[in-house]
Amino acid sequence: MLRAGLLCGVAFLWAGVAHAGEAAGEAPATNDAAPAGDADAAGERHDRNAPGDYHAQAASDIVVTAPFKRDVGTLLSGASVVSGETLTRELRPTIGETLARQPGVSSTSFGPNASRPILRGFQGDRVRVLTDGIGTFDVSSTSADHAVVINPLTADRIEVLRGPSALLFGSSAVGGVVNVIDSRIPRRVPDEPIHVDAIGTYGTAANERSVGGAVESPIGDKFVVHFDGSYSKTGDLDTGGHILTPALRAQAAANPDPEIAELADLKGKLPNSAARTWEVAGGAAVITDTGNFGVSVSRYDSLYGVPIRYSLDPDIEAEAVRLDVKQTRVDFRGEVETGGGFLQSIKLRGGYADYQHSEIEDTGEVGTTFYSQGWEGRLELVQQERGGWRGAIGGQMMIRDFNVIGEEKFLPKNETQQYGLFTLQEFDLGAVKVEAGGRFEHSVISADADADLGNPAYHRTFDALSASLGAGVDIVQGWRVGLNLSRTERAPSADELFANGPHAGTQAFEIGDPTFGKEKSWGLEATLRGKGEGYSINASVFHSWFDNYIYETATGEIEDDLPVYRFAQGDARYYGFEVEGSATLAHIGQTTIVADALADYVRAKIKHDGPVPRIPPLRVLGGIEAQAERITGRVEVEWTDDQKRVTEFETPTEGYTMVNASLAFKPFGSANSTSIVLSANNIFDVVARRHASFLKDYAPLAGRDFRITTRINF
């Protein structure tokens, strides 16, 4: 039913765009179609840059990851927007590392090439990573060594939503949503014959060389074509010191086997961490004053190494595996304004991808291959704003066929189908703002019988109902407090249900449970936002109570030379906070001195079973900037605490302090995104390890890294 509705939506949108084009006559659909600041007329479709100038930077205080735009200051849950100069400075080869300095965000850090965002301590299937509102169609949530098929070089902006707002994009997004927004399907007609965005980066820590570029050109006054491509190559990552932790080095040095004893002195370059990635894409769109419809096709290809998890047992061989990843993807997006009545607009977004990756052993042989074909679509009916009431209702569907073939197969062939209905309603009552949302999701998860894994055929269905209710109150001018209450239900993933085999990425023999029920939780979040002349502050405190929380627990058994981990369900508690703020310290001539800081903390426990594994520790990051019209200089210090709250088979992690500095130059002024950024990261070359990483004891973060990034816009 929902699939048919989405297909009908495509036809309706196409007809609406065509009709709108005829009605509009020959009027050019550029930024001049509506005055700057007219959000209803220009803002919804023109979210890549600020209205009025095609070369202007995107506004960093507006969130577009929703059916309608929302100001960060009015949101009732945590959110971050990374764009412009900040995105250029923080750009790294992976989406996880690019976002790792945002509040409430950490990274899986499975070496420099596979790094997925962690939000409020949640990772894997509990965090949705999106491309312009729909999934990435990769298998990165299946294992930490699987890369996210998103190239940050192509991003215009990245938005991070935490809390109840994430329910718009799936009941599994209990941790939050990361949405990477690009311009592959054009959103507006350039006001010039050809528009070019290009970026190039060089980093010393991995001899990183990256280049990307995009070209957009109008054909007539309503049709736009887009082409982009990128290429990056890195060598083995240079770390700040020894590869192994002090505890492992002591064990290695005491080993009578000379090859293992040598590991105690291994330092500097991180073996088997080099990578090569390229991507090409093309898109086109019809854009009128009252609608648009476009498509894009992309090809992604990457070959990267997974850092070696060294064994201190001479009878167990440590593998130097490389992953060869390929994905072909087709996307479409459309919107039509209805011209009045109850609805303001109808939006459609969808995509299909064919993904595979092969895990290549150091002998050159293919050990295991993962195949995934997926389709996702969402239809949004955006309501006309009436007397401070606005909202949207919609439907979403996702289908994924997944198969693993090879010697390290740990899952049977399986299919996941999800069909959802959702709504978000906002009521602006002046000093009080109320927000309510709900989502119903029907999931069908099935697996074929598999003699190799010893499992019969399975067919499970789940109906999940999630809802949220929040309110914000203006307490004084510029200050608002908010409170959100949410109830979520999540169907277990295919991995949690059907796993039964060796999983090389996590170095575990994983055993799922096909009888699992839904994971349920209550969530409470309080927010405080304030701003005034020369200062701003955003703070969130959250607490979640889980029933039937799904987690992995070590059994103490060994299977295929790997420790056995069994998925289990139990009660769990998550709580923590995020706070960030900035203040103007002084004005010296045309230069403004600004200080900023953030801190975040998560504590998580499974009842009767101890701490949740791989939870990031307390972190504090502070910086000071000198901001002028064309030049910005910044120095920052990041302090991360020790993490000693660990499970029985988890090791503690030492904290670290990093010092970074950067200098950004804008040759054409602050209104244009053309820039040159010089940065020095981890200046004192400290050894740093993220506790959330499966590989933290074998793969430290980058050591001293000097970078230059140039972004050109003309």
Short mmCIF file of C-alpha atoms in Angstrom, two decimals, residues 131-414:
data_model
loop_
_atom_site.label_atom_id
_atom_site.label_comp_id
_atom_site.label_asym_id
_atom_site.label_seq_id
_atom_site.Cartn_x
_atom_site.Cartn_y
_atom_site.Cartn_z
CA THR A 131 22.25 11.28 2.59
CA ASP A 132 19.79 14.13 2.08
CA GLY A 133 17.15 12.44 4.21
CA ILE A 134 17.44 8.75 3.26
CA GLY A 135 19.84 5.96 4.15
CA THR A 136 23.31 5.25 2.81
CA PHE A 137 22.46 1.66 1.71
CA ASP A 138 25.79 0.36 3.00
CA VAL A 139 26.49 -2.21 5.74
CA SER A 140 28.33 0.11 8.14
CA SER A 141 25.84 -0.57 10.96
CA THR A 142 26.64 -4.31 10.70
CA SER A 143 30.28 -3.99 11.76
CA ALA A 144 32.69 -1.27 12.85
CA ASP A 145 35.21 -2.20 10.13
CA HIS A 146 32.69 -1.43 7.37
CA ALA A 147 33.02 2.12 6.06
CA VAL A 148 30.10 4.51 5.63
CA VAL A 149 29.59 5.11 1.90
CA ILE A 150 29.58 8.88 2.21
CA ASN A 151 32.44 11.01 1.00
CA PRO A 152 32.65 14.19 3.13
CA LEU A 153 34.33 15.94 0.18
CA THR A 154 30.92 16.18 -1.51
CA ALA A 155 29.05 17.57 1.52
CA ASP A 156 27.60 21.08 1.50
CA ARG A 157 26.56 20.80 5.13
CA ILE A 158 26.11 18.13 7.79
CA GLU A 159 23.35 18.21 10.38
CA VAL A 160 23.21 16.17 13.59
CA LEU A 161 19.88 15.72 15.37
CA ARG A 162 19.66 14.11 18.79
CA GLY A 163 16.57 13.38 20.80
CA PRO A 164 12.90 12.98 19.74
CA SER A 165 13.23 14.82 16.39
CA ALA A 166 15.18 11.85 15.05
CA LEU A 167 12.01 9.72 15.12
CA LEU A 168 11.00 11.30 11.82
CA PHE A 169 13.60 9.11 10.13
CA GLY A 170 13.08 5.73 11.79
CA SER A 171 12.29 4.11 15.11
CA SER A 172 15.85 2.74 15.20
CA ALA A 173 17.25 6.29 15.44
CA VAL A 174 16.96 6.38 19.22
CA GLY A 175 20.50 7.81 19.41
CA GLY A 176 19.97 10.38 16.69
CA VAL A 177 20.40 11.19 13.02
CA VAL A 178 23.35 12.40 10.94
CA ASN A 179 22.20 13.92 7.65
CA VAL A 180 24.78 14.80 4.99
CA ILE A 181 23.37 17.29 2.49
CA ASP A 182 24.87 17.67 -0.98
CA SER A 183 23.85 19.27 -4.28
CA ARG A 184 23.83 16.23 -6.56
CA ILE A 185 20.18 16.85 -7.28
CA PRO A 186 20.18 20.63 -7.87
CA ARG A 187 17.87 22.73 -5.73
CA ARG A 188 17.93 25.92 -7.78
CA VAL A 189 18.98 27.41 -11.08
CA PRO A 190 22.42 29.07 -11.12
CA ASP A 191 22.42 32.76 -12.02
CA GLU A 192 25.48 32.20 -14.25
CA PRO A 193 26.32 29.98 -17.24
CA ILE A 194 28.42 27.61 -15.12
CA HIS A 195 28.99 27.29 -11.41
CA VAL A 196 32.02 25.48 -9.95
CA ASP A 197 32.76 24.25 -6.43
CA ALA A 198 36.12 22.58 -5.87
CA ILE A 199 38.09 21.43 -2.85
CA GLY A 200 41.56 20.04 -2.31
CA THR A 201 43.24 18.76 0.87
CA TYR A 202 46.69 17.60 1.87
CA GLY A 203 47.44 16.12 5.29
CA THR A 204 50.86 15.04 6.51
CA ALA A 205 49.87 12.34 9.03
CA ALA A 206 48.79 9.90 6.32
CA ASN A 207 50.25 11.66 3.27
CA GLU A 208 46.59 12.36 2.45
CA ARG A 209 45.84 13.77 -1.00
CA SER A 210 42.20 14.57 -1.73
CA VAL A 211 40.54 16.54 -4.48
CA GLY A 212 36.90 16.99 -5.42
CA GLY A 213 34.87 19.20 -7.67
CA ALA A 214 31.29 19.88 -8.75
CA VAL A 215 29.92 21.71 -11.77
CA GLU A 216 26.38 22.98 -12.24
CA SER A 217 25.02 24.59 -15.37
CA PRO A 218 21.55 25.82 -16.39
CA ILE A 219 20.03 24.69 -19.67
CA GLY A 220 17.31 27.20 -20.30
CA ASP A 221 15.69 28.82 -17.29
CA LYS A 222 14.23 25.72 -15.61
CA PHE A 223 16.63 22.82 -16.18
CA VAL A 224 19.94 22.30 -14.35
CA VAL A 225 22.60 19.64 -14.79
CA HIS A 226 25.19 18.67 -12.18
CA PHE A 227 28.42 16.66 -12.32
CA ASP A 228 30.85 15.93 -9.52
CA GLY A 229 33.83 13.72 -8.84
CA SER A 230 36.38 13.15 -6.11
CA TYR A 231 39.55 11.20 -5.50
CA SER A 232 41.55 10.64 -2.34
CA LYS A 233 44.58 8.56 -1.47
CA THR A 234 46.36 8.04 1.84
CA GLY A 235 49.35 6.09 3.07
CA ASP A 236 49.65 4.36 6.43
CA LEU A 237 48.66 6.69 9.27
CA ASP A 238 51.43 8.24 11.36
CA THR A 239 50.58 7.93 15.07
CA GLY A 240 51.97 9.72 18.09
CA GLY A 241 53.98 6.81 19.44
CA HIS A 242 53.68 3.10 20.13
CA ILE A 243 50.97 1.16 18.30
CA LEU A 244 50.07 -1.17 21.17
CA THR A 245 48.93 -0.05 24.62
CA PRO A 246 51.43 -0.26 27.51
CA ALA A 247 49.66 -3.37 28.87
CA LEU A 248 49.90 -5.21 25.53
CA ARG A 249 53.50 -4.06 25.04
CA ALA A 250 54.46 -5.55 28.40
CA GLN A 251 52.82 -8.86 27.46
CA ALA A 252 54.54 -8.86 24.06
CA ALA A 253 57.97 -8.09 25.54
CA ALA A 254 57.63 -11.04 27.94
CA ASN A 255 56.68 -13.47 25.17
CA PRO A 256 59.43 -16.01 24.29
CA ASP A 257 58.52 -15.83 20.58
CA PRO A 258 60.89 -13.22 19.04
CA GLU A 259 58.35 -12.04 16.42
CA ILE A 260 55.80 -11.30 19.11
CA ALA A 261 58.41 -9.68 21.35
CA GLU A 262 59.20 -7.24 18.52
CA LEU A 263 55.64 -5.92 18.68
CA ALA A 264 56.52 -4.18 21.94
CA ASP A 265 58.67 -1.73 19.96
CA LEU A 266 56.21 -1.17 17.08
CA LYS A 267 55.61 2.58 16.77
CA GLY A 268 55.00 5.37 14.28
CA LYS A 269 53.17 4.19 11.17
CA LEU A 270 49.96 2.21 11.67
CA PRO A 271 50.38 -0.87 9.45
CA ASN A 272 47.74 -1.68 6.83
CA SER A 273 45.87 1.63 7.17
CA ALA A 274 46.34 3.07 3.65
CA ALA A 275 43.35 3.79 1.41
CA ARG A 276 42.23 4.88 -2.05
CA THR A 277 38.74 6.18 -2.82
CA TRP A 278 37.09 7.68 -5.88
CA GLU A 279 33.54 8.69 -6.71
CA VAL A 280 31.69 10.17 -9.70
CA ALA A 281 28.11 11.38 -9.98
CA GLY A 282 25.75 13.16 -12.30
CA GLY A 283 22.36 14.72 -11.71
CA ALA A 284 19.71 16.88 -13.28
CA ALA A 285 16.60 18.71 -12.13
CA VAL A 286 13.63 20.65 -13.45
CA ILE A 287 13.05 23.67 -11.22
CA THR A 288 10.16 26.10 -11.40
CA ASP A 289 8.76 28.74 -9.07
CA THR A 290 6.37 26.22 -7.51
CA GLY A 291 8.07 22.86 -7.83
CA ASN A 292 11.11 20.80 -8.70
CA PHE A 293 11.98 17.25 -9.62
CA GLY A 294 15.43 15.75 -10.12
CA VAL A 295 17.48 12.57 -10.27
CA SER A 296 21.12 11.61 -9.77
CA VAL A 297 23.33 8.57 -10.36
CA SER A 298 26.60 7.94 -8.50
CA ARG A 299 29.38 5.36 -8.38
CA TYR A 300 31.56 4.87 -5.28
CA ASP A 301 34.75 2.78 -5.21
CA SER A 302 37.12 2.38 -2.27
CA LEU A 303 39.98 0.08 -1.30
CA TYR A 304 41.18 0.45 2.27
CA GLY A 305 43.14 -1.46 4.85
CA VAL A 306 41.92 -2.46 8.30
CA PRO A 307 44.58 -2.02 11.01
CA ILE A 308 45.98 -5.32 12.24
CA ARG A 309 44.69 -6.70 15.50
CA TYR A 310 47.93 -8.34 16.60
CA SER A 311 47.69 -11.64 18.44
CA LEU A 312 50.12 -12.40 21.23
CA ASP A 313 49.53 -16.12 20.68
CA PRO A 314 52.10 -17.48 18.16
CA ASP A 315 49.55 -20.10 17.02
CA ILE A 316 47.02 -17.46 15.90
CA GLU A 317 47.85 -15.51 12.75
CA ALA A 318 47.09 -11.78 12.75
CA GLU A 319 45.33 -10.79 9.52
CA ALA A 320 46.05 -7.74 7.37
CA VAL A 321 42.67 -7.46 5.65
CA ARG A 322 41.73 -4.93 2.99
CA LEU A 323 38.16 -4.09 1.98
CA ASP A 324 37.23 -3.45 -1.64
CA VAL A 325 33.96 -1.48 -1.59
CA LYS A 326 31.76 -0.67 -4.60
CA GLN A 327 28.33 0.94 -4.75
CA THR A 328 26.11 2.18 -7.58
CA ARG A 329 23.29 4.41 -6.42
CA VAL A 330 20.27 6.16 -7.99
CA ASP A 331 18.41 8.97 -6.17
CA PHE A 332 15.41 11.15 -6.88
CA ARG A 333 13.82 14.08 -5.11
CA GLY A 334 10.76 16.16 -5.87
CA GLU A 335 8.60 18.87 -4.40
CA VAL A 336 5.48 20.65 -5.56
CA GLU A 337 3.65 23.51 -3.88
CA THR A 338 -0.09 22.96 -3.77
CA GLY A 339 -1.11 26.59 -4.12
CA GLY A 340 -3.07 26.82 -0.88
CA GLY A 341 -5.52 24.89 1.23
CA PHE A 342 -4.52 22.54 4.05
CA LEU A 343 -1.21 21.57 2.41
CA GLN A 344 1.65 23.88 1.56
CA SER A 345 3.73 21.34 -0.36
CA ILE A 346 4.28 17.69 -1.12
CA LYS A 347 7.80 16.28 -0.97
CA LEU A 348 9.15 12.99 -2.23
CA ARG A 349 12.59 11.49 -1.70
CA GLY A 350 13.82 8.07 -2.72
CA GLY A 351 16.80 6.02 -3.73
CA TYR A 352 18.12 2.61 -4.70
CA ALA A 353 21.63 1.19 -4.38
CA ASP A 354 23.55 -1.95 -5.25
CA TYR A 355 26.39 -2.41 -2.74
CA GLN A 356 29.10 -5.01 -2.28
CA HIS A 357 32.44 -5.29 -0.59
CA SER A 358 35.04 -8.03 -0.58
CA GLU A 359 37.39 -8.66 2.32
CA ILE A 360 40.78 -9.40 0.80
CA GLU A 361 43.30 -11.34 2.84
CA ASP A 362 47.04 -10.55 2.81
CA THR A 363 47.52 -13.43 0.34
CA GLY A 364 45.35 -11.55 -2.17
CA GLU A 365 42.49 -14.03 -1.89
CA VAL A 366 38.92 -12.94 -1.25
CA GLY A 367 37.84 -14.34 2.10
CA THR A 368 34.31 -13.00 2.48
CA THR A 369 31.99 -10.87 0.33
CA PHE A 370 29.01 -8.83 1.54
CA TYR A 371 26.14 -8.04 -0.84
CA SER A 372 23.36 -5.56 -0.15
CA GLN A 373 20.63 -4.19 -2.37
CA GLY A 374 18.37 -1.57 -0.90
CA TRP A 375 15.51 0.79 -1.65
CA GLU A 376 14.18 3.60 0.52
CA GLY A 377 11.53 6.22 -0.10
CA ARG A 378 9.66 8.83 1.92
CA LEU A 379 6.65 10.99 1.12
CA GLU A 380 5.98 14.14 3.17
CA LEU A 381 2.79 16.22 3.17
CA VAL A 382 3.74 19.61 4.60
CA GLN A 383 0.86 21.54 6.12
CA GLN A 384 0.17 25.21 5.52
CA GLU A 385 1.05 27.26 8.59
CA ARG A 386 -2.07 28.55 10.30
CA GLY A 387 -2.03 30.75 13.37
CA GLY A 388 1.25 29.42 14.71
CA TRP A 389 0.41 25.78 13.89
CA ARG A 390 2.50 23.94 11.34
CA GLY A 391 3.32 20.33 10.77
CA ALA A 392 3.76 17.45 8.39
CA ILE A 393 2.58 13.89 7.95
CA GLY A 394 4.24 11.28 5.81
CA GLY A 395 5.13 7.73 4.99
CA GLN A 396 8.43 5.90 4.61
CA MET A 397 9.50 2.51 3.34
CA MET A 398 12.80 0.65 3.29
CA ILE A 399 13.68 -2.74 1.78
CA ARG A 400 17.09 -4.37 2.09
CA ASP A 401 18.31 -7.71 0.76
CA PHE A 402 21.53 -8.76 2.47
CA ASN A 403 23.83 -11.72 1.92
CA VAL A 404 27.27 -12.81 3.10
CA ILE A 405 29.34 -15.38 1.22
CA GLY A 406 32.70 -16.73 2.34
CA GLU A 407 34.71 -18.29 5.12
CA GLU A 408 33.78 -15.67 7.73
CA LYS A 409 30.07 -15.73 7.01
CA PHE A 410 28.19 -15.00 10.23
CA LEU A 411 24.69 -14.23 8.92
CA PRO A 412 22.26 -16.15 6.70
CA LYS A 413 20.80 -14.49 3.64
CA ASN A 414 18.11 -12.15 4.94
#
